[in-house]
Short mmCIF file of C-alpha atoms in Angstrom, two decimals:
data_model
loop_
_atom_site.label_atom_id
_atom_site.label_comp_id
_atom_site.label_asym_id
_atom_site.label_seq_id
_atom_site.Cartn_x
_atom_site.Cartn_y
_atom_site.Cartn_z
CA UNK A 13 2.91 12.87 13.65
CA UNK A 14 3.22 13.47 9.60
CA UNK A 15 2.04 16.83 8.54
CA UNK A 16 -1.07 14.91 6.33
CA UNK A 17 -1.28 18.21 4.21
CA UNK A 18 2.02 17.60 2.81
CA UNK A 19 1.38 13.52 2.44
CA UNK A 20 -1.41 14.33 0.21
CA UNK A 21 0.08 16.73 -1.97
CA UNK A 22 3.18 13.76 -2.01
CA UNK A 23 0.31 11.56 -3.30
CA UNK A 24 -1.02 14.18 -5.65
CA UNK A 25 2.15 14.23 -7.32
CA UNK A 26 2.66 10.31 -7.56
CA UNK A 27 -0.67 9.27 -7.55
CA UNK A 28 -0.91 8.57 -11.66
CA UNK A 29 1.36 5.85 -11.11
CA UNK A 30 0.10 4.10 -8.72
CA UNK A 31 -0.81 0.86 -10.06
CA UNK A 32 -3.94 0.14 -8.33
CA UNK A 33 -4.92 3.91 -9.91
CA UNK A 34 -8.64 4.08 -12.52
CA UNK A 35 -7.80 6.19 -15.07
CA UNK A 36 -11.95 7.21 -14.87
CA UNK A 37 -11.29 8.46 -11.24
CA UNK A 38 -9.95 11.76 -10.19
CA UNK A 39 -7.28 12.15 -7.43
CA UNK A 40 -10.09 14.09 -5.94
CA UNK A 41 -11.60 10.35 -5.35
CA UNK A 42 -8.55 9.35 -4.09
CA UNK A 43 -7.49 11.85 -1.79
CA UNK A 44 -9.78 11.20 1.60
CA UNK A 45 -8.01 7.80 1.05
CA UNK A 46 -4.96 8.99 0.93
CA UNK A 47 -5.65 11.27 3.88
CA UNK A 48 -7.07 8.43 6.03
CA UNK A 49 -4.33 6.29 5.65
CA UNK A 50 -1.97 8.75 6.88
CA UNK A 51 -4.47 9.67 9.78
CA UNK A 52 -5.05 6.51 10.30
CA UNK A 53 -1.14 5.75 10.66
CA UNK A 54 -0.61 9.21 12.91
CA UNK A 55 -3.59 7.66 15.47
CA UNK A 56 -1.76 4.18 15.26
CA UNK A 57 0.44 2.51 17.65
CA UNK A 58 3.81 2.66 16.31
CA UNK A 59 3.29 -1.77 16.16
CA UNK A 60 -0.44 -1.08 14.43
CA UNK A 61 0.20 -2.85 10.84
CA UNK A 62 -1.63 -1.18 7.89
CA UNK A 63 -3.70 -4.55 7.79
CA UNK A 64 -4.62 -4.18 11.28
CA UNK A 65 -5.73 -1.11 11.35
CA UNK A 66 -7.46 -1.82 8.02
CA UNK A 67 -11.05 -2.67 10.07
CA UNK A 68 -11.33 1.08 11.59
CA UNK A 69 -10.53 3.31 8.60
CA UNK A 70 -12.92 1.17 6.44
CA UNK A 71 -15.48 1.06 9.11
CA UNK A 72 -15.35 4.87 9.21
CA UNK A 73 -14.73 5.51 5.24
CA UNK A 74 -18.64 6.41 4.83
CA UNK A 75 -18.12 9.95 6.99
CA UNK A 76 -14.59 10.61 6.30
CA UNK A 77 -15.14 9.42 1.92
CA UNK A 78 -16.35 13.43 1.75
CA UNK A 79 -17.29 13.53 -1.82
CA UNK A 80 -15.17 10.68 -3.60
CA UNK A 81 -16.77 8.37 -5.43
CA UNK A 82 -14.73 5.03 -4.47
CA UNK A 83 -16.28 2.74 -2.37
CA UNK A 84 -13.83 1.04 0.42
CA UNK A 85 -12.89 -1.52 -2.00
CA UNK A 86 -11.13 0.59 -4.55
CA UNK A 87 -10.10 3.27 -1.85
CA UNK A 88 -8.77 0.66 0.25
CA UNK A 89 -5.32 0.78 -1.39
CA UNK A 90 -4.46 4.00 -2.08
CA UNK A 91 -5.09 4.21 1.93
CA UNK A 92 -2.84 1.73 2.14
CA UNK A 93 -0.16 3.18 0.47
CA UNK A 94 -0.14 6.36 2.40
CA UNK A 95 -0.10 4.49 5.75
CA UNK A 96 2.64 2.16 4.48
CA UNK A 97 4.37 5.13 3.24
CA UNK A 98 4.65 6.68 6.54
CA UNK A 99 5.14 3.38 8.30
CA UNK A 100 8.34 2.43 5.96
CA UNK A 101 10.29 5.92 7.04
CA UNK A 102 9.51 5.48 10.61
CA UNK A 103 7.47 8.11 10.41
CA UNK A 104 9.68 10.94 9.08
CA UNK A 105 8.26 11.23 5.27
#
């Protein structure tokens, strides 16, 4: 499993170029995003695509949100990137 303490402060120093990034946001709005992606990805079965497991982290994104201001459908790719990140290296980011 990927230490999601050190994914987030990976995304917290490449977050402002993200493209799908609102310069009105925070990375505190991002950040449970990032963090359930890489959950998300750590609870997966190694096959689980991002788009598959898609349906449960957005399903839960009302508890786990915390105090960011996104709804699902602008967190929904910056949770994407963090599981695809950790997908891509096979798990060893």
């Amino acid at each position: 499993a990927v230490d999601p303490t050190a994914e987030v402060a990976y995304w917290k120093e490449n977050h402002a170029s993200q493209p799908y990034q609102d310069a009105t946001r925070t990375f505190a709005d991002y950040e449970p995003a990032y963090r359930a992606g890489v959950e998300a990805r750590n609870a997966a079965n190694p096959e689980t695509t991002s788009d598959q497991a898609e349906p449960t982290v957005s399903a839960a994104w009302a508890k786990t949100k915390g105090e960011s201001r996104l709804p699902w459908d602008k967190a929904r790719s910056a949770a994407k990137a963090a599981y695809e990140r950790i997908e891509a290296s096979g798990g060893k980011v």
